mmCIF file of N, CA, C and O in Angstrom:
data_model
loop_
_atom_site.group_PDB
_atom_site.id
_atom_site.type_symbol
_atom_site.label_atom_id
_atom_site.label_comp_id
_atom_site.label_asym_id
_atom_site.label_seq_id
_atom_site.Cartn_x
_atom_site.Cartn_y
_atom_site.Cartn_z
ATOM 1 N N UNK A 160 7.331 -28.436 15.516
ATOM 2 C CA UNK A 160 8.095 -27.269 15.315
ATOM 3 C C UNK A 160 7.189 -26.184 14.738
ATOM 4 O O UNK A 160 6.341 -26.468 13.864
ATOM 5 N N UNK A 161 7.257 -24.996 15.237
ATOM 6 C CA UNK A 161 6.427 -23.904 14.728
ATOM 7 C C UNK A 161 7.146 -23.086 13.692
ATOM 8 O O UNK A 161 8.343 -23.166 13.569
ATOM 9 N N UNK A 162 6.394 -22.299 12.962
ATOM 10 C CA UNK A 162 6.969 -21.459 11.937
ATOM 11 C C UNK A 162 7.656 -20.249 12.522
ATOM 12 O O UNK A 162 7.740 -20.098 13.722
ATOM 13 N N UNK A 163 8.198 -19.409 11.682
ATOM 14 C CA UNK A 163 8.878 -18.169 12.163
ATOM 15 C C UNK A 163 7.933 -17.277 12.919
ATOM 16 O O UNK A 163 6.767 -17.252 12.697
ATOM 17 N N UNK A 164 8.512 -16.631 13.961
ATOM 18 C CA UNK A 164 7.688 -15.728 14.757
ATOM 19 C C UNK A 164 7.299 -14.505 13.941
ATOM 20 O O UNK A 164 8.082 -13.909 13.263
ATOM 21 N N UNK A 165 5.995 -14.142 14.090
ATOM 22 C CA UNK A 165 5.496 -12.967 13.412
ATOM 23 C C UNK A 165 6.055 -11.686 14.047
ATOM 24 O O UNK A 165 6.228 -11.607 15.270
ATOM 25 N N UNK A 166 6.270 -10.664 13.231
ATOM 26 C CA UNK A 166 6.684 -9.373 13.725
ATOM 27 C C UNK A 166 5.490 -8.831 14.544
ATOM 28 O O UNK A 166 4.335 -8.923 14.137
ATOM 29 N N UNK A 167 5.750 -8.235 15.700
ATOM 30 C CA UNK A 167 4.725 -7.723 16.506
ATOM 31 C C UNK A 167 3.971 -6.598 15.775
ATOM 32 O O UNK A 167 4.582 -5.935 14.908
ATOM 33 N N UNK A 168 2.774 -6.382 16.095
ATOM 34 C CA UNK A 168 2.000 -5.300 15.439
ATOM 35 C C UNK A 168 2.657 -3.939 15.724
ATOM 36 O O UNK A 168 2.774 -3.096 14.854
ATOM 37 N N UNK A 169 3.121 -3.740 16.947
ATOM 38 C CA UNK A 169 3.751 -2.459 17.299
ATOM 39 C C UNK A 169 5.064 -2.273 16.544
ATOM 40 O O UNK A 169 5.294 -1.184 16.001
ATOM 41 N N UNK A 170 5.861 -3.298 16.389
ATOM 42 C CA UNK A 170 7.080 -3.189 15.595
ATOM 43 C C UNK A 170 6.757 -2.975 14.107
ATOM 44 O O UNK A 170 7.403 -2.155 13.426
ATOM 45 N N UNK A 171 5.750 -3.644 13.605
ATOM 46 C CA UNK A 171 5.323 -3.510 12.253
ATOM 47 C C UNK A 171 4.858 -2.050 12.012
ATOM 48 O O UNK A 171 5.187 -1.424 11.013
ATOM 49 N N UNK A 172 4.014 -1.569 12.926
ATOM 50 C CA UNK A 172 3.508 -0.185 12.793
ATOM 51 C C UNK A 172 4.663 0.808 12.725
ATOM 52 O O UNK A 172 4.639 1.732 11.890
ATOM 53 N N UNK A 173 5.613 0.668 13.619
ATOM 54 C CA UNK A 173 6.762 1.602 13.601
ATOM 55 C C UNK A 173 7.554 1.503 12.302
ATOM 56 O O UNK A 173 7.926 2.526 11.722
ATOM 57 N N UNK A 174 7.751 0.275 11.831
ATOM 58 C CA UNK A 174 8.522 0.073 10.523
ATOM 59 C C UNK A 174 7.719 0.733 9.401
ATOM 60 O O UNK A 174 8.295 1.420 8.579
ATOM 61 N N UNK A 175 6.385 0.481 9.358
ATOM 62 C CA UNK A 175 5.541 1.027 8.322
ATOM 63 C C UNK A 175 5.559 2.560 8.411
ATOM 64 O O UNK A 175 5.696 3.222 7.362
ATOM 65 N N UNK A 176 5.365 3.134 9.581
ATOM 66 C CA UNK A 176 5.347 4.562 9.721
ATOM 67 C C UNK A 176 6.642 5.184 9.256
ATOM 68 O O UNK A 176 6.605 6.195 8.501
ATOM 69 N N UNK A 177 7.756 4.632 9.617
ATOM 70 C CA UNK A 177 9.043 5.174 9.216
ATOM 71 C C UNK A 177 9.240 5.144 7.733
ATOM 72 O O UNK A 177 9.644 6.114 7.102
ATOM 73 N N UNK A 178 8.875 3.973 7.116
ATOM 74 C CA UNK A 178 9.028 3.882 5.670
ATOM 75 C C UNK A 178 8.076 4.801 4.901
ATOM 76 O O UNK A 178 8.517 5.472 3.979
ATOM 77 N N UNK A 179 6.839 4.841 5.357
ATOM 78 C CA UNK A 179 5.865 5.693 4.679
ATOM 79 C C UNK A 179 6.245 7.147 4.704
ATOM 80 O O UNK A 179 6.244 7.833 3.673
ATOM 81 N N UNK A 180 6.699 7.648 5.859
ATOM 82 C CA UNK A 180 7.104 9.045 5.930
ATOM 83 C C UNK A 180 8.328 9.343 5.088
ATOM 84 O O UNK A 180 8.475 10.458 4.565
ATOM 85 N N UNK A 181 9.202 8.349 4.900
ATOM 86 C CA UNK A 181 10.403 8.564 4.071
ATOM 87 C C UNK A 181 10.167 8.370 2.620
ATOM 88 O O UNK A 181 10.952 8.872 1.790
ATOM 89 N N UNK A 182 9.097 7.702 2.214
ATOM 90 C CA UNK A 182 8.948 7.298 0.837
ATOM 91 C C UNK A 182 7.690 7.680 0.096
ATOM 92 O O UNK A 182 7.637 7.594 -1.147
ATOM 93 N N UNK A 183 6.653 8.081 0.795
ATOM 94 C CA UNK A 183 5.407 8.472 0.144
ATOM 95 C C UNK A 183 5.082 9.934 0.372
ATOM 96 O O UNK A 183 5.364 10.478 1.388
ATOM 97 N N UNK A 184 4.509 10.522 -0.684
ATOM 98 C CA UNK A 184 4.057 11.879 -0.578
ATOM 99 C C UNK A 184 2.660 11.969 -0.055
ATOM 100 O O UNK A 184 1.977 10.976 0.086
ATOM 101 N N UNK A 185 2.209 13.188 0.215
ATOM 102 C CA UNK A 185 0.829 13.298 0.706
ATOM 103 C C UNK A 185 -0.176 12.993 -0.325
ATOM 104 O O UNK A 185 0.088 13.161 -1.515
ATOM 105 N N UNK A 186 -1.307 12.479 0.043
ATOM 106 C CA UNK A 186 -2.408 12.216 -0.832
ATOM 107 C C UNK A 186 -3.101 13.540 -1.133
ATOM 108 O O UNK A 186 -3.584 14.195 -0.210
ATOM 109 N N UNK A 187 -3.159 13.889 -2.373
ATOM 110 C CA UNK A 187 -3.708 15.204 -2.736
ATOM 111 C C UNK A 187 -5.060 15.123 -3.430
ATOM 112 O O UNK A 187 -5.633 16.146 -3.739
ATOM 113 N N UNK A 188 -5.570 13.911 -3.690
ATOM 114 C CA UNK A 188 -6.824 13.718 -4.349
ATOM 115 C C UNK A 188 -7.666 12.710 -3.599
ATOM 116 O O UNK A 188 -7.131 11.806 -2.954
ATOM 117 N N UNK A 189 -8.955 12.762 -3.799
ATOM 118 C CA UNK A 189 -9.852 11.740 -3.210
ATOM 119 C C UNK A 189 -9.799 10.538 -4.135
ATOM 120 O O UNK A 189 -9.325 10.567 -5.270
ATOM 121 N N UNK A 190 -10.300 9.418 -3.638
ATOM 122 C CA UNK A 190 -10.346 8.186 -4.391
ATOM 123 C C UNK A 190 -11.091 8.415 -5.708
ATOM 124 O O UNK A 190 -10.561 8.068 -6.765
ATOM 125 N N UNK A 191 -12.266 8.971 -5.689
ATOM 126 C CA UNK A 191 -13.021 9.184 -6.894
ATOM 127 C C UNK A 191 -12.385 10.163 -7.868
ATOM 128 O O UNK A 191 -12.407 9.975 -9.051
ATOM 129 N N UNK A 192 -11.763 11.185 -7.350
ATOM 130 C CA UNK A 192 -11.054 12.155 -8.165
ATOM 131 C C UNK A 192 -9.908 11.443 -8.913
ATOM 132 O O UNK A 192 -9.666 11.706 -10.091
ATOM 133 N N UNK A 193 -9.202 10.572 -8.221
ATOM 134 C CA UNK A 193 -8.018 9.908 -8.823
ATOM 135 C C UNK A 193 -8.456 8.972 -9.935
ATOM 136 O O UNK A 193 -7.717 8.814 -10.896
ATOM 137 N N UNK A 194 -9.644 8.423 -9.877
ATOM 138 C CA UNK A 194 -10.097 7.465 -10.890
ATOM 139 C C UNK A 194 -10.878 8.152 -12.000
ATOM 140 O O UNK A 194 -10.992 7.598 -13.059
ATOM 141 N N UNK A 195 -11.345 9.349 -11.777
ATOM 142 C CA UNK A 195 -12.206 9.988 -12.775
ATOM 143 C C UNK A 195 -11.693 11.333 -13.280
ATOM 144 O O UNK A 195 -12.445 12.126 -13.811
ATOM 145 N N UNK A 196 -10.425 11.574 -13.079
ATOM 146 C CA UNK A 196 -9.897 12.845 -13.542
ATOM 147 C C UNK A 196 -9.876 12.862 -15.066
ATOM 148 O O UNK A 196 -9.419 11.918 -15.726
ATOM 149 N N UNK A 197 -10.404 13.950 -15.647
ATOM 150 C CA UNK A 197 -10.343 14.028 -17.138
ATOM 151 C C UNK A 197 -8.899 14.190 -17.530
ATOM 152 O O UNK A 197 -8.077 14.805 -16.830
ATOM 153 N N UNK A 198 -8.599 13.665 -18.666
ATOM 154 C CA UNK A 198 -7.226 13.838 -19.199
ATOM 155 C C UNK A 198 -7.060 12.985 -20.427
ATOM 156 O O UNK A 198 -7.904 12.147 -20.763
ATOM 157 N N UNK A 199 -5.951 13.179 -21.067
ATOM 158 C CA UNK A 199 -5.694 12.404 -22.250
ATOM 159 C C UNK A 199 -5.072 11.064 -21.891
ATOM 160 O O UNK A 199 -4.774 10.753 -20.749
ATOM 161 N N UNK A 200 -4.855 10.216 -22.893
ATOM 162 C CA UNK A 200 -4.308 8.898 -22.687
ATOM 163 C C UNK A 200 -2.919 8.949 -22.059
ATOM 164 O O UNK A 200 -2.592 8.136 -21.207
ATOM 165 N N UNK A 201 -2.107 9.891 -22.508
ATOM 166 C CA UNK A 201 -0.743 10.039 -21.973
ATOM 167 C C UNK A 201 -0.771 10.320 -20.454
ATOM 168 O O UNK A 201 0.017 9.730 -19.697
ATOM 169 N N UNK A 202 -1.681 11.166 -19.996
ATOM 170 C CA UNK A 202 -1.790 11.465 -18.576
ATOM 171 C C UNK A 202 -2.234 10.203 -17.794
ATOM 172 O O UNK A 202 -1.726 9.938 -16.712
ATOM 173 N N UNK A 203 -3.144 9.470 -18.387
ATOM 174 C CA UNK A 203 -3.591 8.233 -17.742
ATOM 175 C C UNK A 203 -2.479 7.179 -17.644
ATOM 176 O O UNK A 203 -2.269 6.591 -16.589
ATOM 177 N N UNK A 204 -1.674 7.038 -18.699
ATOM 178 C CA UNK A 204 -0.589 6.114 -18.680
ATOM 179 C C UNK A 204 0.468 6.538 -17.649
ATOM 180 O O UNK A 204 1.072 5.695 -16.952
ATOM 181 N N UNK A 205 0.706 7.839 -17.524
ATOM 182 C CA UNK A 205 1.667 8.363 -16.523
ATOM 183 C C UNK A 205 1.112 8.027 -15.112
ATOM 184 O O UNK A 205 1.931 7.591 -14.235
ATOM 185 N N UNK A 206 -0.116 8.253 -14.853
ATOM 186 C CA UNK A 206 -0.753 7.950 -13.529
ATOM 187 C C UNK A 206 -0.693 6.460 -13.226
ATOM 188 O O UNK A 206 -0.387 6.071 -12.075
ATOM 189 N N UNK A 207 -0.939 5.609 -14.193
ATOM 190 C CA UNK A 207 -0.893 4.168 -13.994
ATOM 191 C C UNK A 207 0.550 3.774 -13.681
ATOM 192 O O UNK A 207 0.783 2.937 -12.814
ATOM 193 N N UNK A 208 1.495 4.352 -14.418
ATOM 194 C CA UNK A 208 2.921 4.033 -14.160
ATOM 195 C C UNK A 208 3.298 4.421 -12.714
ATOM 196 O O UNK A 208 4.016 3.683 -12.020
ATOM 197 N N UNK A 209 2.852 5.590 -12.259
ATOM 198 C CA UNK A 209 3.138 5.966 -10.919
ATOM 199 C C UNK A 209 2.551 4.953 -9.898
ATOM 200 O O UNK A 209 3.203 4.610 -8.907
ATOM 201 N N UNK A 210 1.345 4.527 -10.123
ATOM 202 C CA UNK A 210 0.693 3.544 -9.240
ATOM 203 C C UNK A 210 1.485 2.228 -9.272
ATOM 204 O O UNK A 210 1.641 1.646 -8.183
ATOM 205 N N UNK A 211 1.969 1.869 -10.380
ATOM 206 C CA UNK A 211 2.817 0.652 -10.419
ATOM 207 C C UNK A 211 4.129 0.803 -9.662
ATOM 208 O O UNK A 211 4.554 -0.133 -8.941
ATOM 209 N N UNK A 212 4.732 1.983 -9.779
ATOM 210 C CA UNK A 212 5.943 2.230 -8.965
ATOM 211 C C UNK A 212 5.627 2.214 -7.483
ATOM 212 O O UNK A 212 6.450 1.666 -6.704
ATOM 213 N N UNK A 213 4.520 2.835 -7.076
ATOM 214 C CA UNK A 213 4.140 2.801 -5.659
ATOM 215 C C UNK A 213 3.889 1.402 -5.182
ATOM 216 O O UNK A 213 4.341 1.019 -4.067
ATOM 217 N N UNK A 214 3.199 0.623 -5.942
ATOM 218 C CA UNK A 214 2.880 -0.773 -5.559
ATOM 219 C C UNK A 214 4.161 -1.615 -5.400
ATOM 220 O O UNK A 214 4.342 -2.347 -4.452
ATOM 221 N N UNK A 215 5.088 -1.434 -6.328
ATOM 222 C CA UNK A 215 6.372 -2.126 -6.282
ATOM 223 C C UNK A 215 7.157 -1.733 -5.006
ATOM 224 O O UNK A 215 7.719 -2.566 -4.325
ATOM 225 N N UNK A 216 7.197 -0.413 -4.746
ATOM 226 C CA UNK A 216 7.916 0.064 -3.560
ATOM 227 C C UNK A 216 7.290 -0.508 -2.278
ATOM 228 O O UNK A 216 8.007 -0.912 -1.394
ATOM 229 N N UNK A 217 5.983 -0.476 -2.194
ATOM 230 C CA UNK A 217 5.316 -1.040 -1.038
ATOM 231 C C UNK A 217 5.637 -2.568 -0.896
ATOM 232 O O UNK A 217 5.897 -3.001 0.194
ATOM 233 N N UNK A 218 5.600 -3.266 -1.997
ATOM 234 C CA UNK A 218 5.881 -4.719 -1.940
ATOM 235 C C UNK A 218 7.324 -4.924 -1.477
ATOM 236 O O UNK A 218 7.617 -5.732 -0.626
ATOM 237 N N UNK A 219 8.270 -4.147 -2.087
ATOM 238 C CA UNK A 219 9.667 -4.327 -1.747
ATOM 239 C C UNK A 219 9.920 -3.992 -0.264
ATOM 240 O O UNK A 219 10.830 -4.565 0.358
ATOM 241 N N UNK A 220 9.103 -3.125 0.332
ATOM 242 C CA UNK A 220 9.273 -2.767 1.701
ATOM 243 C C UNK A 220 8.511 -3.714 2.647
ATOM 244 O O UNK A 220 8.551 -3.567 3.885
ATOM 245 N N UNK A 221 7.833 -4.699 2.077
ATOM 246 C CA UNK A 221 7.071 -5.656 2.909
ATOM 247 C C UNK A 221 5.761 -5.062 3.377
ATOM 248 O O UNK A 221 5.246 -5.508 4.426
ATOM 249 N N UNK A 222 5.237 -4.090 2.616
ATOM 250 C CA UNK A 222 4.006 -3.424 3.033
ATOM 251 C C UNK A 222 2.858 -3.642 2.010
ATOM 252 O O UNK A 222 1.972 -2.846 1.927
ATOM 253 N N UNK A 223 2.913 -4.732 1.300
ATOM 254 C CA UNK A 223 1.842 -5.118 0.378
ATOM 255 C C UNK A 223 1.488 -6.557 0.649
ATOM 256 O O UNK A 223 2.316 -7.356 1.064
ATOM 257 N N UNK A 224 0.247 -6.913 0.385
ATOM 258 C CA UNK A 224 -0.166 -8.274 0.595
ATOM 259 C C UNK A 224 -0.053 -8.722 2.067
ATOM 260 O O UNK A 224 0.345 -9.839 2.354
ATOM 261 N N UNK A 225 -0.432 -7.794 2.956
ATOM 262 C CA UNK A 225 -0.211 -8.001 4.375
ATOM 263 C C UNK A 225 -0.805 -9.335 4.882
ATOM 264 O O UNK A 225 -0.127 -10.099 5.563
ATOM 265 N N UNK A 226 -2.063 -9.601 4.559
ATOM 266 C CA UNK A 226 -2.723 -10.779 5.078
ATOM 267 C C UNK A 226 -2.748 -11.960 4.088
ATOM 268 O O UNK A 226 -3.227 -12.998 4.439
ATOM 269 N N UNK A 227 -2.127 -11.755 2.952
ATOM 270 C CA UNK A 227 -2.057 -12.791 1.956
ATOM 271 C C UNK A 227 -1.008 -13.820 2.435
ATOM 272 O O UNK A 227 0.098 -13.441 2.837
ATOM 273 N N UNK A 228 -1.339 -15.145 2.392
ATOM 274 C CA UNK A 228 -0.389 -16.134 2.853
ATOM 275 C C UNK A 228 0.944 -16.045 2.040
ATOM 276 O O UNK A 228 0.973 -15.719 0.876
ATOM 277 N N UNK A 229 2.051 -16.372 2.756
ATOM 278 C CA UNK A 229 3.364 -16.272 2.133
ATOM 279 C C UNK A 229 3.478 -17.182 0.895
ATOM 280 O O UNK A 229 4.187 -16.835 -0.046
ATOM 281 N N UNK A 230 2.815 -18.325 0.930
ATOM 282 C CA UNK A 230 2.899 -19.226 -0.245
ATOM 283 C C UNK A 230 2.261 -18.629 -1.508
ATOM 284 O O UNK A 230 2.500 -19.068 -2.588
ATOM 285 N N UNK A 231 1.509 -17.529 -1.346
ATOM 286 C CA UNK A 231 0.935 -16.826 -2.487
ATOM 287 C C UNK A 231 1.607 -15.456 -2.723
ATOM 288 O O UNK A 231 1.112 -14.616 -3.415
ATOM 289 N N UNK A 232 2.780 -15.275 -2.086
ATOM 290 C CA UNK A 232 3.554 -14.063 -2.304
ATOM 291 C C UNK A 232 3.255 -12.930 -1.379
ATOM 292 O O UNK A 232 3.822 -11.812 -1.522
ATOM 293 N N UNK A 233 2.436 -13.169 -0.339
ATOM 294 C CA UNK A 233 2.101 -12.138 0.586
ATOM 295 C C UNK A 233 2.986 -12.165 1.807
ATOM 296 O O UNK A 233 3.972 -12.928 1.885
ATOM 297 N N UNK A 234 2.599 -11.381 2.838
ATOM 298 C CA UNK A 234 3.390 -11.286 4.058
ATOM 299 C C UNK A 234 2.956 -12.303 5.112
ATOM 300 O O UNK A 234 3.707 -12.495 6.026
ATOM 301 N N UNK A 235 1.753 -12.834 4.965
ATOM 302 C CA UNK A 235 1.294 -13.834 5.958
ATOM 303 C C UNK A 235 1.052 -13.272 7.341
ATOM 304 O O UNK A 235 1.202 -13.975 8.314
ATOM 305 N N UNK A 236 0.758 -11.980 7.417
ATOM 306 C CA UNK A 236 0.527 -11.338 8.725
ATOM 307 C C UNK A 236 -0.964 -11.350 9.068
ATOM 308 O O UNK A 236 -1.816 -11.922 8.360
ATOM 309 N N UNK A 237 -1.328 -10.703 10.127
ATOM 310 C CA UNK A 237 -2.710 -10.726 10.622
ATOM 311 C C UNK A 237 -3.517 -9.522 10.191
ATOM 312 O O UNK A 237 -2.972 -8.517 9.680
ATOM 313 N N UNK A 238 -4.774 -9.609 10.478
ATOM 314 C CA UNK A 238 -5.685 -8.464 10.218
ATOM 315 C C UNK A 238 -5.293 -7.240 11.067
ATOM 316 O O UNK A 238 -5.463 -6.109 10.639
ATOM 317 N N UNK A 239 -4.743 -7.488 12.238
ATOM 318 C CA UNK A 239 -4.271 -6.350 13.056
ATOM 319 C C UNK A 239 -3.106 -5.657 12.437
ATOM 320 O O UNK A 239 -3.001 -4.448 12.510
ATOM 321 N N UNK A 240 -2.218 -6.380 11.743
ATOM 322 C CA UNK A 240 -1.135 -5.758 10.995
ATOM 323 C C UNK A 240 -1.720 -4.923 9.850
ATOM 324 O O UNK A 240 -1.260 -3.793 9.629
ATOM 325 N N UNK A 241 -2.713 -5.433 9.158
ATOM 326 C CA UNK A 241 -3.337 -4.691 8.064
ATOM 327 C C UNK A 241 -4.019 -3.442 8.586
ATOM 328 O O UNK A 241 -3.905 -2.376 8.003
ATOM 329 N N UNK A 242 -4.674 -3.541 9.714
ATOM 330 C CA UNK A 242 -5.325 -2.345 10.346
ATOM 331 C C UNK A 242 -4.260 -1.296 10.696
ATOM 332 O O UNK A 242 -4.431 -0.129 10.455
ATOM 333 N N UNK A 243 -3.125 -1.760 11.244
ATOM 334 C CA UNK A 243 -2.028 -0.807 11.583
ATOM 335 C C UNK A 243 -1.521 -0.100 10.347
ATOM 336 O O UNK A 243 -1.308 1.111 10.345
ATOM 337 N N UNK A 244 -1.368 -0.838 9.239
ATOM 338 C CA UNK A 244 -0.899 -0.218 7.979
ATOM 339 C C UNK A 244 -1.934 0.751 7.495
ATOM 340 O O UNK A 244 -1.550 1.888 7.126
ATOM 341 N N UNK A 245 -3.187 0.387 7.516
ATOM 342 C CA UNK A 245 -4.235 1.271 7.045
ATOM 343 C C UNK A 245 -4.230 2.605 7.792
ATOM 344 O O UNK A 245 -4.397 3.664 7.236
ATOM 345 N N UNK A 246 -4.037 2.505 9.125
ATOM 346 C CA UNK A 246 -3.976 3.708 9.957
ATOM 347 C C UNK A 246 -2.763 4.580 9.647
ATOM 348 O O UNK A 246 -2.893 5.796 9.587
ATOM 349 N N UNK A 247 -1.659 3.931 9.416
ATOM 350 C CA UNK A 247 -0.399 4.670 9.180
ATOM 351 C C UNK A 247 -0.364 5.331 7.799
ATOM 352 O O UNK A 247 0.227 6.399 7.605
ATOM 353 N N UNK A 248 -0.962 4.666 6.821
ATOM 354 C CA UNK A 248 -0.852 5.126 5.452
ATOM 355 C C UNK A 248 -1.927 6.147 5.067
ATOM 356 O O UNK A 248 -1.825 6.836 4.078
ATOM 357 N N UNK A 249 -2.890 6.298 5.957
ATOM 358 C CA UNK A 249 -3.953 7.322 5.710
ATOM 359 C C UNK A 249 -3.331 8.716 5.522
ATOM 360 O O UNK A 249 -2.468 9.141 6.280
ATOM 361 N N UNK A 250 -3.737 9.371 4.437
ATOM 362 C CA UNK A 250 -3.240 10.699 4.149
ATOM 363 C C UNK A 250 -2.030 10.719 3.236
ATOM 364 O O UNK A 250 -1.526 11.784 2.878
ATOM 365 N N UNK A 251 -1.544 9.544 2.863
ATOM 366 C CA UNK A 251 -0.403 9.438 1.943
ATOM 367 C C UNK A 251 -0.870 8.835 0.589
ATOM 368 O O UNK A 251 -1.851 8.138 0.535
ATOM 369 N N UNK A 252 -0.068 9.071 -0.416
ATOM 370 C CA UNK A 252 -0.393 8.566 -1.761
ATOM 371 C C UNK A 252 -0.313 7.039 -1.744
ATOM 372 O O UNK A 252 0.573 6.440 -1.104
ATOM 373 N N UNK A 253 -1.303 6.401 -2.372
ATOM 374 C CA UNK A 253 -1.251 4.936 -2.503
ATOM 375 C C UNK A 253 -1.673 4.572 -3.934
ATOM 376 O O UNK A 253 -2.294 5.417 -4.611
ATOM 377 N N UNK A 254 -1.345 3.416 -4.403
ATOM 378 C CA UNK A 254 -1.688 3.023 -5.773
ATOM 379 C C UNK A 254 -3.151 2.552 -5.889
ATOM 380 O O UNK A 254 -3.459 1.396 -5.932
ATOM 381 N N UNK A 255 -4.002 3.533 -5.871
ATOM 382 C CA UNK A 255 -5.450 3.249 -5.818
ATOM 383 C C UNK A 255 -5.942 2.411 -6.987
ATOM 384 O O UNK A 255 -6.775 1.533 -6.860
ATOM 385 N N UNK A 256 -5.450 2.665 -8.185
ATOM 386 C CA UNK A 256 -5.886 1.926 -9.340
ATOM 387 C C UNK A 256 -5.630 0.451 -9.203
ATOM 388 O O UNK A 256 -6.272 -0.382 -9.801
ATOM 389 N N UNK A 257 -4.611 0.112 -8.427
ATOM 390 C CA UNK A 257 -4.200 -1.287 -8.296
ATOM 391 C C UNK A 257 -4.720 -1.927 -7.027
ATOM 392 O O UNK A 257 -5.041 -3.092 -6.993
ATOM 393 N N UNK A 258 -4.744 -1.208 -5.923
ATOM 394 C CA UNK A 258 -5.104 -1.766 -4.642
ATOM 395 C C UNK A 258 -6.565 -1.748 -4.319
ATOM 396 O O UNK A 258 -7.104 -2.785 -3.889
ATOM 397 N N UNK A 259 -7.217 -0.672 -4.466
ATOM 398 C CA UNK A 259 -8.612 -0.562 -3.992
ATOM 399 C C UNK A 259 -9.567 -1.611 -4.658
ATOM 400 O O UNK A 259 -10.271 -2.281 -3.960
ATOM 401 N N UNK A 260 -9.481 -1.817 -5.952
ATOM 402 C CA UNK A 260 -10.451 -2.768 -6.509
ATOM 403 C C UNK A 260 -10.068 -4.214 -6.184
ATOM 404 O O UNK A 260 -10.901 -5.101 -6.331
ATOM 405 N N UNK A 261 -8.864 -4.487 -5.691
ATOM 406 C CA UNK A 261 -8.485 -5.904 -5.508
ATOM 407 C C UNK A 261 -8.244 -6.271 -4.075
ATOM 408 O O UNK A 261 -8.738 -7.273 -3.573
ATOM 409 N N UNK A 262 -7.402 -5.521 -3.362
ATOM 410 C CA UNK A 262 -6.927 -6.022 -2.043
ATOM 411 C C UNK A 262 -7.378 -5.233 -0.840
ATOM 412 O O UNK A 262 -7.101 -5.599 0.296
ATOM 413 N N UNK A 263 -8.130 -4.180 -1.043
ATOM 414 C CA UNK A 263 -8.542 -3.408 0.151
ATOM 415 C C UNK A 263 -9.992 -3.702 0.527
ATOM 416 O O UNK A 263 -10.761 -4.056 -0.250
#
């Protein structure tokens, strides 16, 4: 017996595109700007909280941990699915403080 059938890359791409457009704002800063912006501790805590909210929303939508096996809490999808997500999410806000150093 085989496991559940994977969502096609095209279906995944459409689902990701639809969710991203409905839930994420435009990316207004570069990666380095977002990590090195001067500010006080309160501003940093606010930015980290926003990143945590974004990461939770992506996870809840099935758009986090794309290639991580399901037994470890991921989606268990393919590198092609991850590539499709990367292409669709380009230009939108992402939780850089949480994703870039670890999963990208």
